[in-house]
Amino acid sequence: MNCVAEWDRHPGLSLGFALPGQARRPVLLLVLVALLSTPGLGAQWGGELRFSIRSEPRSFHPALADSDAAETIRYLTGGVLVRVNRGNQQLEPELATSWKIENGGRSIIFQLRPGVFFSDGTPFSAEDVVYTMNVLLDPALNSATGDTFQAGGGAIHTMPRGKYEVAVAFPEPVAGVARLFDQVAILSHNSPLKERAALGAFRIAEHKPGSFILLARNPNYWKTDGGRRLPYLDGVRLEIQQNRELELLRFRRGEVDLISSLGPDQFQQLAAEGGATVKDAGPTLESEMLWFNLNPSAPIEAYRKSWFGSRIFRLAVSHAIRRDDLCRVVYHGHAQPGIGPFSAANRFWFNQSLKPHSFDLEEARRLLAADGFRLAGQAGAQALHDRDGHLVEFSLITNAGNPAREHIAAMLQQDLTAIGIRLNIVTLDFPSLIERIGKSSQYESCLLGQVNVDLDPNGQLNVWLSSSATHQWNPNQAKPATPWEAEIDRLMRLQSSLPDENRRKPLFDRVQQIAWDEAPMLYLLNRNALVAAARRVRNVEPSVLRPNILWNAERLWISAK
């Protein structure tokens, strides 16, 4: 599993489950709130579920899922060997009926489920698993999911052991190796549909760019209820809708059935109206964060690059931000101030010694003065200048159509005025924003969300490794640009190779401390999971893990009443 920034990969499970033969580990199980009816009781078959996604997926290839929309489609259409149940957070068999760890964590052996077919009727076998791993690990593909398997370097070998057994061998021990396969959608080696051949509950049936993606039930899906193949639904229509207000309007009209991530104002409105079921499922692993572009090849003036590259400057900005106000004003209390890559809700892996960067204007000004910055102008309208006289002014890009995020940006703009910094807000449609932060590097700072789909730090390898394409502030480094990034690389690789999480814990604590000290990303807040469901949709069980409200889509059903 990997961590995804909300373009959204990216970015993104040690969830208290136990592998066969292992003792259950004392990791906190986050509380999930069940909604509506008991699964399977009086379920009705048929109907189409309607749901909105924020952006057009750049690719339908499961190994290239790099946005929340693409992740959602992969989850609904992709069959995996094992799956972390988002309801009870246990690791469960799927296309693999069992597995075992061998060679001190360097190998995992899967026994595969016989008699399974892809959506087009092509048989599933070990050959498909081998093919999938070879595709995923191809360096030319540049798959963020593949990055999570390669923390230790060296070749990974996948070998069939007959038609329904496969072994994956790693050059070094891999901590919690089985959970990595939760995000690996198995591809067909032989189907003419290639990656469009589905083993999940649904298959891609129709795509109208910019409008919708229709997922139809997979007629060959292997799960059943009473001898009848799931899912209950005939299909899921994913409407491409970037604007949250339009999504809410369509929900009120009955044109959308589920909203997996309500804005705080929307949550308050729907709760007051009482026409739908709304739920605050509690703290999530998701955060709002700001980072500066530290890419040396970015088309930014050299003097601005020197600001952004200064740890002291980044910390000064962080100390000027009123995080408590962001939580109270923007999220109406449905959020907590951000601290680091994990929220305090992840009690095992969170570094308990850390607190949010304090709001302290005097400290911010002291840091800036120590770094050669000075205020100039009349009292009450002073502007910050660097040691060479350049006015400290830069732009912040974020995605349009997200009122909460736009509100955060406006409050950041006001906060930074207090230390003389001019912040110019630029809202972009999602494709344009992705192009800037993922390709052209034409931006100065960015405000986005980070989605952790994993309680285990290995899910963040694609963010922290300096060589990764999703190392937000300076991706694809041939070698670490700074000593602290080299140290994070070392720590992340080392912890990922240890089977004992009690030995891994101090290593990741140190990663969190470095991130707190160096502030490559300013963690602003962690939001709660706010969801809504039309009353006609049954078996909805919101989770704090992605996909929050669609994780059990094969068992969702629509009441005719």
Coordinates of C-alpha atoms in Angstrom, one line a residue:
M1 CA 0.0 0.0 0.0
N2 CA 1.1 3.4 -0.7
C3 CA 0.7 6.9 0.5
V4 CA -0.7 9.3 -2.0
A5 CA -0.9 13.0 -2.3
E6 CA -4.3 14.0 -3.3
W7 CA -3.5 14.2 -6.9
D8 CA -4.0 11.6 -5.3
R9 CA -1.7 8.8 -5.4
H10 CA -0.7 9.3 -4.4
P11 CA 1.1 9.1 -1.7
G12 CA -0.4 5.6 -0.1
L13 CA -1.4 -2.3 6.1
S14 CA -0.2 -3.0 9.6
L15 CA -3.7 -2.8 10.9
G16 CA -3.7 -5.2 13.8
F17 CA -4.1 -8.2 11.6
A18 CA -2.2 -11.5 12.0
L19 CA -0.6 -13.5 9.3
P20 CA -1.1 -17.2 9.4
G21 CA 1.1 -18.6 12.2
Q22 CA 1.7 -15.2 13.7
A23 CA 0.4 -13.7 16.9
R24 CA -1.9 -10.7 16.6
R25 CA 0.0 -7.5 17.0
P26 CA -1.2 -4.8 19.4
V27 CA -1.8 -2.1 16.8
L28 CA -4.8 0.2 17.5
L29 CA -7.9 -0.7 15.6
L30 CA -9.7 2.5 14.6
V31 CA -13.4 2.6 15.4
L32 CA -15.6 2.3 12.4
V33 CA -19.2 3.3 12.6
A34 CA -21.7 0.9 10.9
L35 CA -24.5 2.6 9.0
L36 CA -27.9 1.3 7.9
S37 CA -28.7 -2.4 7.7
T38 CA -26.9 -5.7 8.5
P39 CA -25.0 -7.1 5.4
G40 CA -26.9 -9.7 3.5
L41 CA -30.2 -9.4 5.4
G42 CA -33.0 -9.0 2.8
A43 CA -30.6 -7.8 0.2
Q44 CA -32.1 -6.8 -3.2
W45 CA -30.4 -7.4 -6.5
G46 CA -29.9 -5.0 -9.4
G47 CA -29.9 -1.2 -9.7
E48 CA -27.2 1.3 -10.4
L49 CA -25.2 3.2 -7.7
R50 CA -24.2 6.8 -8.5
F51 CA -21.1 8.3 -7.1
S52 CA -18.9 11.3 -8.0
I53 CA -15.1 11.2 -8.5
R54 CA -13.1 14.4 -8.5
S55 CA -11.1 14.1 -11.7
E56 CA -10.6 12.2 -14.9
P57 CA -8.1 9.3 -14.4
R58 CA -5.0 9.7 -16.4
S59 CA -4.9 6.0 -17.0
F60 CA -7.0 2.9 -16.4
H61 CA -3.9 0.8 -16.0
P62 CA -4.1 -0.6 -12.4
A63 CA -0.3 -0.3 -11.9
L64 CA -0.4 3.4 -12.8
A65 CA -3.2 4.5 -10.4
D66 CA -1.9 7.9 -9.3
S67 CA -5.1 9.7 -8.2
D68 CA -8.0 9.2 -5.9
A69 CA -10.2 8.5 -8.9
A70 CA -7.8 6.0 -10.4
E71 CA -7.4 4.3 -7.0
T72 CA -11.2 4.0 -6.6
I73 CA -11.5 2.4 -10.1
R74 CA -8.7 0.0 -9.3
Y75 CA -10.3 -1.0 -6.0
L76 CA -13.7 -1.7 -7.6
T77 CA -12.4 -3.5 -10.7
G78 CA -9.1 -5.1 -9.6
G79 CA -8.8 -8.5 -8.0
V80 CA -6.1 -8.9 -5.4
L81 CA -4.4 -11.8 -3.7
V82 CA -5.2 -10.5 -0.2
R83 CA -7.3 -7.7 1.0
V84 CA -7.4 -5.6 4.2
N85 CA -11.0 -5.5 5.2
R86 CA -11.7 -1.8 5.8
G87 CA -14.4 -2.7 8.3
N88 CA -12.5 -4.9 10.8
Q89 CA -9.0 -4.1 9.5
Q90 CA -8.1 -7.8 9.2
L91 CA -6.0 -9.2 6.3
E92 CA -8.2 -11.6 4.5
P93 CA -7.7 -14.1 1.6
E94 CA -9.0 -13.1 -1.8
L95 CA -7.5 -14.6 -5.0
A96 CA -5.0 -16.3 -2.7
T97 CA -6.7 -18.8 -0.3
S98 CA -3.6 -18.9 2.0
W99 CA 0.0 -17.7 2.2
K100 CA 3.1 -18.3 4.2
I101 CA 6.3 -16.3 4.8
E102 CA 9.6 -18.1 4.3
N103 CA 13.3 -17.5 4.4
G104 CA 13.2 -15.0 7.2
G105 CA 10.8 -12.7 5.4
R106 CA 12.5 -12.8 2.1
S107 CA 9.9 -14.9 0.4
I108 CA 6.1 -15.3 0.4
I109 CA 4.3 -18.3 -1.1
F110 CA 0.6 -17.9 -2.2
Q111 CA -1.8 -20.7 -2.8
L112 CA -4.2 -19.4 -5.4
R113 CA -8.0 -19.9 -5.7
P114 CA -8.8 -22.4 -8.4
G115 CA -11.7 -22.0 -10.9
V116 CA -11.6 -18.2 -11.1
F117 CA -12.0 -16.4 -14.4
F118 CA -11.5 -12.8 -15.6
S119 CA -14.5 -10.8 -16.7
D120 CA -14.0 -11.9 -20.3
G121 CA -13.8 -15.6 -19.3
T122 CA -10.0 -15.9 -19.4
P123 CA -8.9 -18.4 -16.7
F124 CA -6.8 -17.0 -13.7
S125 CA -3.6 -18.8 -12.7
A126 CA -0.1 -18.3 -11.3
E127 CA 1.0 -17.2 -14.8
D128 CA -1.1 -14.0 -14.3
V129 CA 0.5 -13.2 -10.9
V130 CA 4.0 -13.6 -12.4
Y131 CA 3.1 -11.3 -15.3
T132 CA 1.6 -8.8 -13.0
M133 CA 4.6 -8.5 -10.8
N134 CA 6.9 -8.3 -13.8
V135 CA 4.8 -5.4 -15.2
L136 CA 4.6 -3.7 -11.8
L137 CA 8.4 -3.8 -11.2
D138 CA 9.4 -2.7 -14.7
P139 CA 11.4 0.5 -14.0
A140 CA 10.2 1.9 -17.3
L141 CA 6.6 1.9 -16.0
N142 CA 7.5 4.1 -13.0
S143 CA 4.7 2.7 -10.9
A144 CA 4.3 4.2 -7.4
T145 CA 2.8 0.9 -6.3
G146 CA 5.8 -0.9 -7.5
D147 CA 8.0 1.5 -5.5
T148 CA 6.6 0.0 -2.2
F149 CA 8.2 -3.4 -3.1
Q150 CA 11.7 -2.0 -3.8
A151 CA 12.8 -0.2 -0.7
G152 CA 15.8 -2.4 -0.3
G153 CA 17.0 -2.4 -3.9
G154 CA 18.0 -5.5 -5.8
A155 CA 15.9 -7.8 -8.0
I156 CA 12.6 -9.3 -7.0
H157 CA 11.7 -12.6 -8.6
T158 CA 8.2 -14.1 -9.0
M159 CA 8.1 -17.8 -9.9
P160 CA 5.1 -20.1 -10.5
R161 CA 5.1 -23.4 -8.6
G162 CA 2.4 -25.1 -10.6
K163 CA -0.9 -23.7 -11.9
Y164 CA -2.2 -22.4 -8.5
E165 CA 0.9 -21.7 -6.5
V166 CA 3.3 -18.8 -6.8
A167 CA 6.4 -17.6 -4.9
V168 CA 7.7 -14.0 -4.7
A169 CA 11.4 -13.7 -3.5
F170 CA 12.9 -10.5 -2.3
P171 CA 16.6 -9.7 -1.9
E172 CA 16.1 -8.6 1.7
P173 CA 13.5 -9.3 4.4
V174 CA 10.3 -7.2 3.9
A175 CA 8.3 -6.2 6.9
G176 CA 4.6 -7.1 6.7
V177 CA 5.2 -8.3 3.1
A178 CA 1.7 -9.8 2.7
R179 CA -0.1 -6.5 3.1
L180 CA 1.7 -5.0 0.2
F181 CA -0.4 -7.1 -2.1
D182 CA -3.6 -5.3 -1.0
Q183 CA -2.9 -2.7 -3.7
V184 CA -1.7 -5.1 -6.5
A185 CA -4.6 -5.7 -9.0
I186 CA -3.8 -8.9 -10.9
L187 CA -3.5 -8.4 -14.7
S188 CA -4.3 -11.1 -17.3
H189 CA -1.3 -12.4 -19.2
N190 CA -3.5 -14.0 -21.9
S191 CA -6.7 -11.9 -22.3
P192 CA -7.0 -9.7 -25.4
L193 CA -8.5 -7.0 -23.1
K194 CA -5.1 -6.8 -21.3
E195 CA -5.4 -4.6 -18.2
R196 CA -9.2 -4.1 -18.9
A197 CA -9.9 -7.7 -18.0
A198 CA -11.2 -7.6 -14.4
L199 CA -11.1 -9.9 -11.5
G200 CA -12.9 -7.5 -9.2
A201 CA -16.6 -7.1 -8.6
F202 CA -17.0 -4.7 -11.5
R203 CA -15.5 -4.1 -15.0
I204 CA -15.2 -0.9 -17.0
A205 CA -18.1 -0.9 -19.4
E206 CA -18.2 2.7 -20.8
H207 CA -16.2 5.9 -20.5
K208 CA -17.3 9.3 -21.7
P209 CA -14.3 11.5 -21.1
G210 CA -15.1 14.4 -18.9
S211 CA -18.5 13.1 -18.0
F212 CA -18.7 9.6 -16.5
I213 CA -17.2 6.1 -16.2
L214 CA -19.7 3.2 -16.1
L215 CA -18.7 0.1 -14.2
A216 CA -20.8 -2.9 -14.9
R217 CA -21.0 -6.0 -12.7
N218 CA -18.4 -8.7 -13.5
P219 CA -20.4 -11.7 -14.5
N220 CA -17.5 -14.0 -13.5
Y221 CA -16.8 -12.5 -10.1
W222 CA -15.9 -15.3 -7.7
K223 CA -17.7 -14.2 -4.5
T224 CA -21.3 -15.4 -4.1
D225 CA -24.3 -15.0 -1.8
G226 CA -26.6 -18.0 -1.5
G227 CA -25.0 -19.5 -4.6
R228 CA -25.6 -16.4 -6.7
R229 CA -22.6 -14.3 -7.9
L230 CA -22.1 -11.0 -6.3
P231 CA -22.2 -8.0 -6.6
Y232 CA -25.8 -7.1 -5.8
L233 CA -25.6 -4.0 -8.0
D234 CA -25.8 -4.1 -11.7
G235 CA -23.4 -1.2 -12.0
V236 CA -21.7 1.8 -10.5
R237 CA -21.8 5.1 -12.4
L238 CA -18.8 7.3 -11.5
E239 CA -19.7 10.9 -12.5
I240 CA -16.7 13.1 -13.0
Q241 CA -17.5 16.1 -10.9
Q242 CA -14.8 18.3 -9.6
N243 CA -17.1 20.9 -8.0
R244 CA -18.2 19.8 -4.5
E245 CA -21.2 22.2 -4.5
L246 CA -22.6 20.7 -7.7
E247 CA -22.0 17.2 -6.2
L248 CA -24.0 18.2 -3.1
L249 CA -26.8 19.7 -5.3
R250 CA -27.1 16.4 -7.2
F251 CA -27.1 14.4 -4.0
R252 CA -30.0 16.5 -2.7
R253 CA -31.8 15.8 -6.0
G254 CA -31.3 12.1 -5.7
E255 CA -28.9 12.0 -8.7
V256 CA -25.9 10.9 -6.5
D257 CA -26.2 8.2 -3.9
L258 CA -23.0 8.5 -1.8
I259 CA -20.5 11.2 -0.9
S260 CA -17.3 9.8 0.5
S261 CA -15.7 13.0 1.6
L262 CA -18.0 15.8 2.6
G263 CA -16.8 19.3 3.2
P264 CA -17.3 20.5 6.7
D265 CA -20.0 23.1 5.6
Q266 CA -21.8 20.4 3.6
F267 CA -21.7 18.1 6.5
Q268 CA -23.3 20.7 8.8
Q269 CA -26.0 21.5 6.1
L270 CA -27.0 17.8 5.5
A271 CA -27.0 17.0 9.2
A272 CA -29.4 19.9 9.8
E273 CA -31.7 18.9 6.9
G274 CA -32.1 15.3 8.0
G275 CA -33.0 14.0 4.6
A276 CA -30.0 11.7 4.3
T277 CA -27.7 9.6 6.6
V278 CA -24.5 11.6 7.5
K279 CA -21.8 10.3 9.7
D280 CA -18.5 11.6 11.2
A281 CA -16.6 8.3 11.2
G282 CA -13.8 9.8 13.3
P283 CA -10.2 10.8 12.6
T284 CA -8.7 9.7 9.4
L285 CA -5.1 9.2 8.2
E286 CA -5.7 12.1 5.7
S287 CA -4.0 15.5 6.1
E288 CA -4.0 18.9 4.5
M289 CA -0.4 20.0 3.9
L290 CA 1.6 22.7 2.2
W291 CA 5.0 22.2 0.6
F292 CA 7.5 24.3 -1.3
N293 CA 9.0 23.3 -4.7
L294 CA 12.6 22.3 -4.0
N295 CA 13.3 20.9 -7.4
P296 CA 16.6 22.5 -8.6
S297 CA 15.4 22.3 -12.2
A298 CA 12.1 24.1 -11.5
P299 CA 11.6 27.3 -13.5
I300 CA 11.8 29.5 -10.4
E301 CA 14.0 32.5 -9.7
A302 CA 17.2 31.5 -7.9
Y303 CA 16.5 33.8 -4.9
R304 CA 13.1 32.2 -4.4
K305 CA 14.7 28.7 -4.5
S306 CA 17.1 29.8 -1.8
W307 CA 14.1 30.8 0.4
F308 CA 12.3 27.5 -0.1
G309 CA 15.5 25.6 0.4
S310 CA 16.1 27.2 3.8
R311 CA 14.9 25.1 6.7
I312 CA 14.7 28.2 8.8
F313 CA 12.4 29.9 6.3
R314 CA 10.1 26.9 6.2
L315 CA 9.9 26.7 10.0
A316 CA 9.2 30.4 10.2
V317 CA 6.2 30.0 7.8
S318 CA 5.0 27.1 9.9
H319 CA 5.1 29.0 13.1
A320 CA 3.0 31.8 11.5
I321 CA 0.1 29.4 10.8
R322 CA -2.9 29.2 13.2
R323 CA -3.7 25.5 12.9
D324 CA -6.3 25.6 15.7
D325 CA -8.2 28.3 13.7
L326 CA -8.1 26.2 10.6
C327 CA -9.7 23.2 12.4
R328 CA -12.3 25.4 14.2
V329 CA -13.2 27.8 11.4
V330 CA -12.9 25.7 8.3
Y331 CA -13.8 22.2 9.7
H332 CA -16.2 23.2 12.5
G333 CA -14.1 21.1 14.8
H334 CA -14.2 18.0 12.6
A335 CA -10.3 18.0 12.3
Q336 CA -7.2 18.2 14.5
P337 CA -4.0 20.2 14.0
G338 CA -1.5 18.5 11.9
I339 CA 1.8 17.2 13.3
G340 CA 3.5 14.9 10.8
P341 CA 3.0 12.0 8.3
F342 CA 0.7 10.2 10.7
S343 CA -2.0 11.6 13.0
A344 CA -2.1 10.8 16.7
A345 CA -5.0 8.4 15.9
N346 CA -2.3 6.0 14.7
R347 CA -1.2 5.3 18.2
F348 CA 1.4 2.7 17.5
W349 CA 3.4 4.4 14.7
F350 CA 2.8 8.0 15.7
N351 CA 5.7 9.6 17.4
Q352 CA 4.1 10.6 20.7
S353 CA 6.9 13.1 21.6
L354 CA 5.8 15.4 18.8
K355 CA 3.4 18.3 19.0
P356 CA 2.1 20.6 16.2
H357 CA 4.4 23.5 15.3
S358 CA 3.2 26.2 17.6
F359 CA 1.6 29.4 16.4
D360 CA 4.3 31.9 17.5
L361 CA 4.7 35.1 15.5
E362 CA 7.7 36.2 17.6
E363 CA 9.5 32.9 16.9
A364 CA 8.7 33.2 13.2
R365 CA 10.1 36.8 13.1
R366 CA 13.2 35.7 15.1
L367 CA 13.9 32.9 12.7
L368 CA 13.4 35.1 9.6
A369 CA 15.8 37.7 11.1
A370 CA 18.4 35.0 11.8
D371 CA 18.1 34.0 8.1
G372 CA 18.8 37.5 6.8
F373 CA 15.2 38.6 6.2
R374 CA 14.0 42.1 7.3
L375 CA 10.8 44.0 7.4
A376 CA 10.5 47.3 5.5
G377 CA 7.7 49.9 5.2
Q378 CA 5.4 51.7 7.4
A379 CA 4.0 50.1 10.6
G380 CA 0.9 48.0 9.9
A381 CA 1.9 47.6 6.2
Q382 CA 5.4 46.2 6.4
A383 CA 6.6 43.8 3.8
L384 CA 9.3 41.2 4.2
H385 CA 12.5 41.4 2.1
D386 CA 15.4 39.0 1.8
R387 CA 19.1 39.9 2.4
D388 CA 19.4 41.1 -1.2
G389 CA 16.3 43.3 -1.1
H390 CA 13.9 41.0 -2.9
L391 CA 10.3 41.3 -1.8
V392 CA 9.1 38.0 -0.2
E393 CA 6.2 37.1 -2.4
F394 CA 5.2 33.7 -3.9
S395 CA 2.3 31.8 -5.2
L396 CA 0.4 28.9 -3.8
I397 CA -1.4 26.5 -6.1
T398 CA -4.4 24.4 -5.1
N399 CA -7.3 22.7 -6.8
A400 CA -10.4 24.6 -7.7
G401 CA -13.8 23.3 -6.6
N402 CA -12.9 22.5 -3.0
P403 CA -14.4 25.2 -0.8
A404 CA -12.6 23.9 2.4
R405 CA -9.2 23.9 0.8
E406 CA -9.8 27.4 -0.8
H407 CA -10.9 28.6 2.7
I408 CA -7.6 27.2 4.1
A409 CA -5.6 29.0 1.4
A410 CA -7.3 32.3 2.2
M411 CA -6.6 31.9 5.9
L412 CA -2.9 31.0 5.2
Q413 CA -2.7 34.2 3.1
Q414 CA -4.0 36.2 6.0
D415 CA -1.6 34.4 8.5
L416 CA 1.5 35.1 6.4
T417 CA 0.6 38.8 6.1
A418 CA 1.4 39.0 9.8
I419 CA 5.1 38.3 9.1
G420 CA 5.2 40.4 5.9
I421 CA 4.9 37.7 3.3
R422 CA 2.6 38.1 0.3
L423 CA 0.9 34.9 -0.7
N424 CA -0.8 34.8 -4.1
I425 CA -3.4 32.0 -4.4
V426 CA -3.8 30.3 -7.7
T427 CA -6.7 27.7 -8.1
L428 CA -6.3 25.3 -11.0
D429 CA -8.4 22.4 -12.4
F430 CA -7.1 19.1 -11.4
P431 CA -5.4 18.1 -14.7
S432 CA -3.5 21.4 -14.8
L433 CA -2.5 21.1 -11.2
I434 CA -1.2 17.5 -11.7
E435 CA 0.7 18.6 -14.8
R436 CA 2.5 21.3 -12.8
I437 CA 3.4 19.3 -9.7
G438 CA 4.0 16.0 -11.6
K439 CA 5.6 17.1 -14.8
S440 CA 6.6 20.7 -15.6
S441 CA 7.4 21.7 -12.0
Q442 CA 5.9 25.1 -12.7
Y443 CA 4.8 26.1 -9.3
E444 CA 6.3 27.7 -6.1
S445 CA 4.2 26.1 -3.3
C446 CA 1.3 23.8 -3.2
L447 CA -1.7 23.1 -0.9
L448 CA -3.1 19.6 -1.2
G449 CA -4.2 16.6 0.8
Q450 CA -2.3 13.5 1.6
V451 CA -4.1 10.2 1.7
N452 CA -2.6 7.5 3.8
V453 CA -4.1 4.2 2.9
D454 CA -1.9 2.3 5.3
L455 CA -1.3 2.5 9.1
D456 CA 2.1 1.0 8.5
P457 CA 5.0 3.4 7.5
N458 CA 5.9 1.1 4.6
G459 CA 2.8 2.6 2.9
Q460 CA 4.8 5.9 2.8
L461 CA 7.9 4.6 1.1
N462 CA 6.8 6.2 -2.2
V463 CA 6.7 9.6 -0.4
W464 CA 9.9 9.5 1.7
L465 CA 12.4 7.8 -0.7
S466 CA 14.2 10.6 -2.5
S467 CA 14.3 8.6 -5.7
S468 CA 10.5 8.3 -5.9
A469 CA 8.3 10.1 -8.4
T470 CA 6.0 11.1 -5.6
H471 CA 8.6 12.6 -3.3
Q472 CA 6.6 15.8 -3.5
W473 CA 9.0 18.6 -2.9
N474 CA 11.9 17.2 -5.1
P475 CA 11.0 14.0 -6.9
N476 CA 13.1 11.5 -8.8
Q477 CA 16.5 12.4 -7.2
A478 CA 19.4 10.4 -8.6
K479 CA 21.0 10.7 -5.2
P480 CA 19.6 12.4 -2.1
A481 CA 19.9 16.2 -2.4
T482 CA 20.4 16.8 1.3
P483 CA 22.0 14.8 4.2
W484 CA 18.6 14.7 6.0
E485 CA 17.0 13.1 2.9
A486 CA 19.8 10.6 2.8
E487 CA 19.2 9.8 6.4
I488 CA 15.4 9.3 5.8
D489 CA 16.2 7.0 2.9
R490 CA 18.5 4.9 5.1
L491 CA 15.9 4.8 8.0
M492 CA 13.0 3.9 5.7
R493 CA 14.9 1.1 4.0
L494 CA 16.2 -0.3 7.2
Q495 CA 12.8 -0.3 9.0
S496 CA 11.1 -1.9 6.0
S497 CA 13.5 -4.8 6.2
L498 CA 12.9 -5.7 9.8
P499 CA 10.1 -8.2 10.7
D500 CA 9.8 -6.9 14.3
E501 CA 7.7 -3.8 14.5
N502 CA 9.1 -3.0 17.9
R503 CA 12.5 -2.6 16.3
R504 CA 11.0 -0.6 13.4
K505 CA 9.2 1.8 15.7
P506 CA 12.2 3.9 16.9
L507 CA 13.5 4.1 13.3
F508 CA 10.2 5.6 12.0
D509 CA 10.0 7.8 15.1
R510 CA 13.3 9.3 13.9
V511 CA 11.9 9.8 10.4
Q512 CA 9.0 11.7 11.9
Q513 CA 11.4 13.8 14.0
I514 CA 13.5 14.7 11.0
A515 CA 10.3 15.7 9.1
W516 CA 9.3 17.8 12.0
D517 CA 12.7 19.5 12.3
E518 CA 13.3 20.0 8.5
A519 CA 9.7 20.8 7.6
P520 CA 9.8 19.8 3.9
M521 CA 6.0 19.5 4.2
L522 CA 4.0 21.7 6.6
Y523 CA 1.2 19.5 8.0
L524 CA -1.8 21.7 8.7
L525 CA -4.5 19.5 9.9
N526 CA -6.0 16.0 9.9
R527 CA -9.6 15.8 8.9
N528 CA -12.3 13.5 10.1
A529 CA -14.1 11.1 7.7
L530 CA -17.4 12.9 6.9
V531 CA -19.7 10.8 4.7
A532 CA -23.3 10.8 3.4
A533 CA -25.5 8.1 2.0
A534 CA -29.0 8.3 0.4
R535 CA -31.5 6.3 2.5
R536 CA -32.1 3.9 -0.4
V537 CA -28.6 2.6 -0.3
R538 CA -28.0 -0.3 2.2
N539 CA -25.0 -2.0 3.8
V540 CA -23.1 1.3 3.9
E541 CA -20.3 0.9 6.5
P542 CA -18.1 4.0 6.4
S543 CA -14.4 3.5 7.2
V544 CA -11.6 5.8 8.1
L545 CA -9.5 4.0 5.4
R546 CA -9.9 4.6 1.7
P547 CA -12.1 4.0 -0.1
N548 CA -14.2 5.3 2.9
I549 CA -17.7 4.4 1.7
L550 CA -17.2 2.1 -1.3
W551 CA -14.8 -0.5 0.2
N552 CA -17.6 -3.1 0.4
A553 CA -19.2 -2.2 -2.9
E554 CA -19.9 -5.8 -3.9
R555 CA -22.3 -6.0 -0.9
L556 CA -24.0 -2.6 -1.3
W557 CA -27.6 -2.8 -2.4
I558 CA -30.4 -0.5 -3.3
S559 CA -33.8 -0.7 -1.6
A560 CA -36.8 -0.5 -3.9
K561 CA -38.9 1.0 -1.0

